[in-house]
mmCIF file of C-alpha atoms in Angstrom:
data_model
loop_
_atom_site.group_PDB
_atom_site.id
_atom_site.type_symbol
_atom_site.label_atom_id
_atom_site.label_comp_id
_atom_site.label_asym_id
_atom_site.label_seq_id
_atom_site.Cartn_x
_atom_site.Cartn_y
_atom_site.Cartn_z
ATOM 1 C CA UNK A 1 2.066 12.727 11.950
ATOM 2 C CA UNK A 2 5.344 13.097 11.818
ATOM 3 C CA UNK A 3 6.944 12.027 8.175
ATOM 4 C CA UNK A 4 9.833 10.331 10.700
ATOM 5 C CA UNK A 5 8.935 6.847 10.560
ATOM 6 C CA UNK A 6 10.186 4.692 13.567
ATOM 7 C CA UNK A 7 9.968 0.544 14.091
ATOM 8 C CA UNK A 8 11.034 -2.394 12.827
ATOM 9 C CA UNK A 9 11.915 -3.199 9.311
ATOM 10 C CA UNK A 10 11.331 -6.371 7.773
ATOM 11 C CA UNK A 11 12.711 -7.724 4.168
ATOM 12 C CA UNK A 12 10.607 -10.677 2.488
ATOM 13 C CA UNK A 13 12.858 -10.654 -0.834
ATOM 14 C CA UNK A 14 11.419 -8.012 -2.474
ATOM 15 C CA UNK A 15 8.648 -6.646 -0.204
ATOM 16 C CA UNK A 16 9.653 -4.429 2.784
ATOM 17 C CA UNK A 17 7.854 -3.459 5.716
ATOM 18 C CA UNK A 18 8.027 -0.227 8.398
ATOM 19 C CA UNK A 19 5.388 0.131 10.782
ATOM 20 C CA UNK A 20 5.487 3.602 13.045
ATOM 21 C CA UNK A 21 3.579 5.785 15.101
ATOM 22 C CA UNK A 22 4.233 9.587 15.545
ATOM 23 C CA UNK A 23 3.625 10.860 18.958
ATOM 24 C CA UNK A 24 -0.322 11.840 18.935
ATOM 25 C CA UNK A 25 -1.562 9.587 16.124
ATOM 26 C CA UNK A 26 -2.348 6.645 14.875
ATOM 27 C CA UNK A 27 0.534 4.307 13.831
ATOM 28 C CA UNK A 28 1.237 4.095 9.679
ATOM 29 C CA UNK A 29 2.641 1.201 8.306
ATOM 30 C CA UNK A 30 4.534 1.967 4.747
ATOM 31 C CA UNK A 31 5.274 -1.543 2.149
ATOM 32 C CA UNK A 32 8.065 -1.418 -0.545
ATOM 33 C CA UNK A 33 7.515 -3.059 -3.586
ATOM 34 C CA UNK A 34 10.335 -4.198 -5.707
ATOM 35 C CA UNK A 35 10.744 -6.106 -8.543
ATOM 36 C CA UNK A 36 8.463 -7.806 -10.934
ATOM 37 C CA UNK A 37 5.203 -9.376 -10.549
ATOM 38 C CA UNK A 38 5.059 -12.921 -10.305
ATOM 39 C CA UNK A 39 3.066 -15.759 -7.815
ATOM 40 C CA UNK A 40 5.559 -15.819 -5.832
ATOM 41 C CA UNK A 41 5.667 -12.152 -5.278
ATOM 42 C CA UNK A 42 2.269 -11.844 -4.592
ATOM 43 C CA UNK A 43 2.528 -14.027 -2.055
ATOM 44 C CA UNK A 44 4.900 -12.125 -0.139
ATOM 45 C CA UNK A 45 2.977 -9.175 -0.155
ATOM 46 C CA UNK A 46 -0.392 -10.850 1.069
ATOM 47 C CA UNK A 47 2.070 -11.706 4.118
ATOM 48 C CA UNK A 48 3.324 -8.941 4.822
ATOM 49 C CA UNK A 49 -0.416 -6.965 4.552
ATOM 50 C CA UNK A 50 -1.324 -10.100 6.856
ATOM 51 C CA UNK A 51 1.436 -8.855 9.131
ATOM 52 C CA UNK A 52 0.643 -5.058 8.472
ATOM 53 C CA UNK A 53 -2.829 -4.964 9.297
ATOM 54 C CA UNK A 54 -1.765 -7.410 12.376
ATOM 55 C CA UNK A 55 -0.568 -4.136 14.289
ATOM 56 C CA UNK A 56 -3.783 -2.360 13.356
ATOM 57 C CA UNK A 57 -2.160 0.830 11.932
ATOM 58 C CA UNK A 58 -4.708 3.788 10.443
ATOM 59 C CA UNK A 59 -3.154 4.184 7.411
ATOM 60 C CA UNK A 60 -0.730 1.391 4.920
ATOM 61 C CA UNK A 61 1.157 2.932 1.901
ATOM 62 C CA UNK A 62 1.903 0.391 -0.591
ATOM 63 C CA UNK A 63 4.775 2.205 -2.968
ATOM 64 C CA UNK A 64 4.961 0.850 -5.900
ATOM 65 C CA UNK A 65 7.252 2.619 -8.151
ATOM 66 C CA UNK A 66 10.084 -0.417 -7.927
ATOM 67 C CA UNK A 67 6.973 -3.040 -9.127
ATOM 68 C CA UNK A 68 6.900 -3.672 -12.425
ATOM 69 C CA UNK A 69 3.534 -5.443 -13.120
ATOM 70 C CA UNK A 70 3.328 -4.160 -17.080
ATOM 71 C CA UNK A 71 -0.051 -5.717 -17.286
ATOM 72 C CA UNK A 72 -1.249 -4.622 -13.851
ATOM 73 C CA UNK A 73 -1.914 -7.711 -12.947
ATOM 74 C CA UNK A 74 -1.502 -6.876 -9.181
ATOM 75 C CA UNK A 75 -4.650 -5.168 -9.307
ATOM 76 C CA UNK A 76 -7.115 -7.837 -7.502
ATOM 77 C CA UNK A 77 -4.259 -8.051 -5.241
ATOM 78 C CA UNK A 78 -4.437 -4.572 -4.387
ATOM 79 C CA UNK A 79 -8.496 -4.253 -4.065
ATOM 80 C CA UNK A 80 -8.882 -7.509 -1.818
ATOM 81 C CA UNK A 81 -6.384 -5.622 0.344
ATOM 82 C CA UNK A 82 -8.891 -2.446 0.037
ATOM 83 C CA UNK A 83 -11.835 -4.667 1.223
ATOM 84 C CA UNK A 84 -8.741 -6.111 3.869
ATOM 85 C CA UNK A 85 -8.414 -2.582 4.763
ATOM 86 C CA UNK A 86 -11.943 -2.074 5.421
ATOM 87 C CA UNK A 87 -13.192 -4.592 7.779
ATOM 88 C CA UNK A 88 -10.775 -4.070 10.679
ATOM 89 C CA UNK A 89 -11.812 -2.359 13.320
ATOM 90 C CA UNK A 90 -11.150 0.206 13.409
ATOM 91 C CA UNK A 91 -10.585 -0.064 9.335
ATOM 92 C CA UNK A 92 -7.010 1.352 8.349
ATOM 93 C CA UNK A 93 -6.271 3.397 5.198
ATOM 94 C CA UNK A 94 -5.164 1.948 2.194
ATOM 95 C CA UNK A 95 -2.917 3.905 0.029
ATOM 96 C CA UNK A 96 -1.214 3.287 -3.298
ATOM 97 C CA UNK A 97 2.059 5.691 -4.225
ATOM 98 C CA UNK A 98 2.857 4.355 -7.908
ATOM 99 C CA UNK A 99 3.790 6.250 -11.357
ATOM 100 C CA UNK A 100 0.901 8.305 -13.030
ATOM 101 C CA UNK A 101 1.927 6.763 -16.452
ATOM 102 C CA UNK A 102 1.266 2.670 -15.341
ATOM 103 C CA UNK A 103 -0.998 -0.130 -16.718
ATOM 104 C CA UNK A 104 -1.878 -0.278 -13.356
ATOM 105 C CA UNK A 105 -2.726 3.099 -11.856
ATOM 106 C CA UNK A 106 -4.548 3.526 -15.389
ATOM 107 C CA UNK A 107 -6.807 0.540 -14.989
ATOM 108 C CA UNK A 108 -7.178 1.316 -11.039
ATOM 109 C CA UNK A 109 -8.867 4.861 -12.566
ATOM 110 C CA UNK A 110 -11.026 3.039 -15.415
ATOM 111 C CA UNK A 111 -12.176 0.846 -13.298
ATOM 112 C CA UNK A 112 -13.456 3.664 -10.547
ATOM 113 C CA UNK A 113 -11.269 2.161 -7.812
ATOM 114 C CA UNK A 114 -11.647 5.908 -5.784
ATOM 115 C CA UNK A 115 -12.109 4.261 -3.050
ATOM 116 C CA UNK A 116 -8.740 3.586 -3.272
ATOM 117 C CA UNK A 117 -6.604 6.446 -2.533
ATOM 118 C CA UNK A 118 -3.463 6.734 -5.385
ATOM 119 C CA UNK A 119 -0.361 9.433 -4.694
ATOM 120 C CA UNK A 120 2.873 9.733 -7.314
ATOM 121 C CA UNK A 121 5.527 10.211 -4.671
ATOM 122 C CA UNK A 122 5.841 8.720 -1.061
ATOM 123 C CA UNK A 123 5.450 12.009 0.255
ATOM 124 C CA UNK A 124 2.370 13.041 -1.454
ATOM 125 C CA UNK A 125 1.116 9.756 0.952
ATOM 126 C CA UNK A 126 2.381 10.472 3.671
ATOM 127 C CA UNK A 127 0.812 14.045 3.767
ATOM 128 C CA UNK A 128 -2.498 12.269 2.906
ATOM 129 C CA UNK A 129 -1.523 10.288 5.486
ATOM 130 C CA UNK A 130 -1.302 13.279 8.352
ATOM 131 C CA UNK A 131 -4.733 14.247 10.342
ATOM 132 C CA UNK A 132 -5.766 17.888 9.646
ATOM 133 C CA UNK A 133 -3.931 20.575 11.705
ATOM 134 C CA UNK A 134 -5.869 22.154 14.092
#
C-alpha cells in the first residue's frame, strides 16, 4: 500500500478525514483530531468515524497528536470505535497514533486494549497498515 493518499478530505470543525486507496490494496482512512476533548468534539469524531466505516476501508488510522485530552475522557469512544470496526464485514482495523507520554495512551495500555494498536508516529501507523511484502 502506498503511503501517498488520494481521495476526498472533509473538515468537520476539528476533525479532518482522508480516505484513499493504494493501487493494489484495500483502502485506508485517516482521521486527524484537533483541539480539546469535549462532548461536541466527540460527536464530530463519531460522525467522522461513521463516514469512514461506511466507505469500508480495511484500516482506519486516527491521528491524535493534536488532541488535548488531559484526563483521557475520549477513551470510551476509542474502545467503542474498535468494537464497531470489528463488527464490519470484512472487519476494519482501527489504529491510534498518539504521543507516548499521554494519559490516554497510558490508560489504554493499562486496561489492556492490546487489540487496539497504538503508534507514536503516522509513519509507523502507515507502515503497519501496509500489507507484508512478498
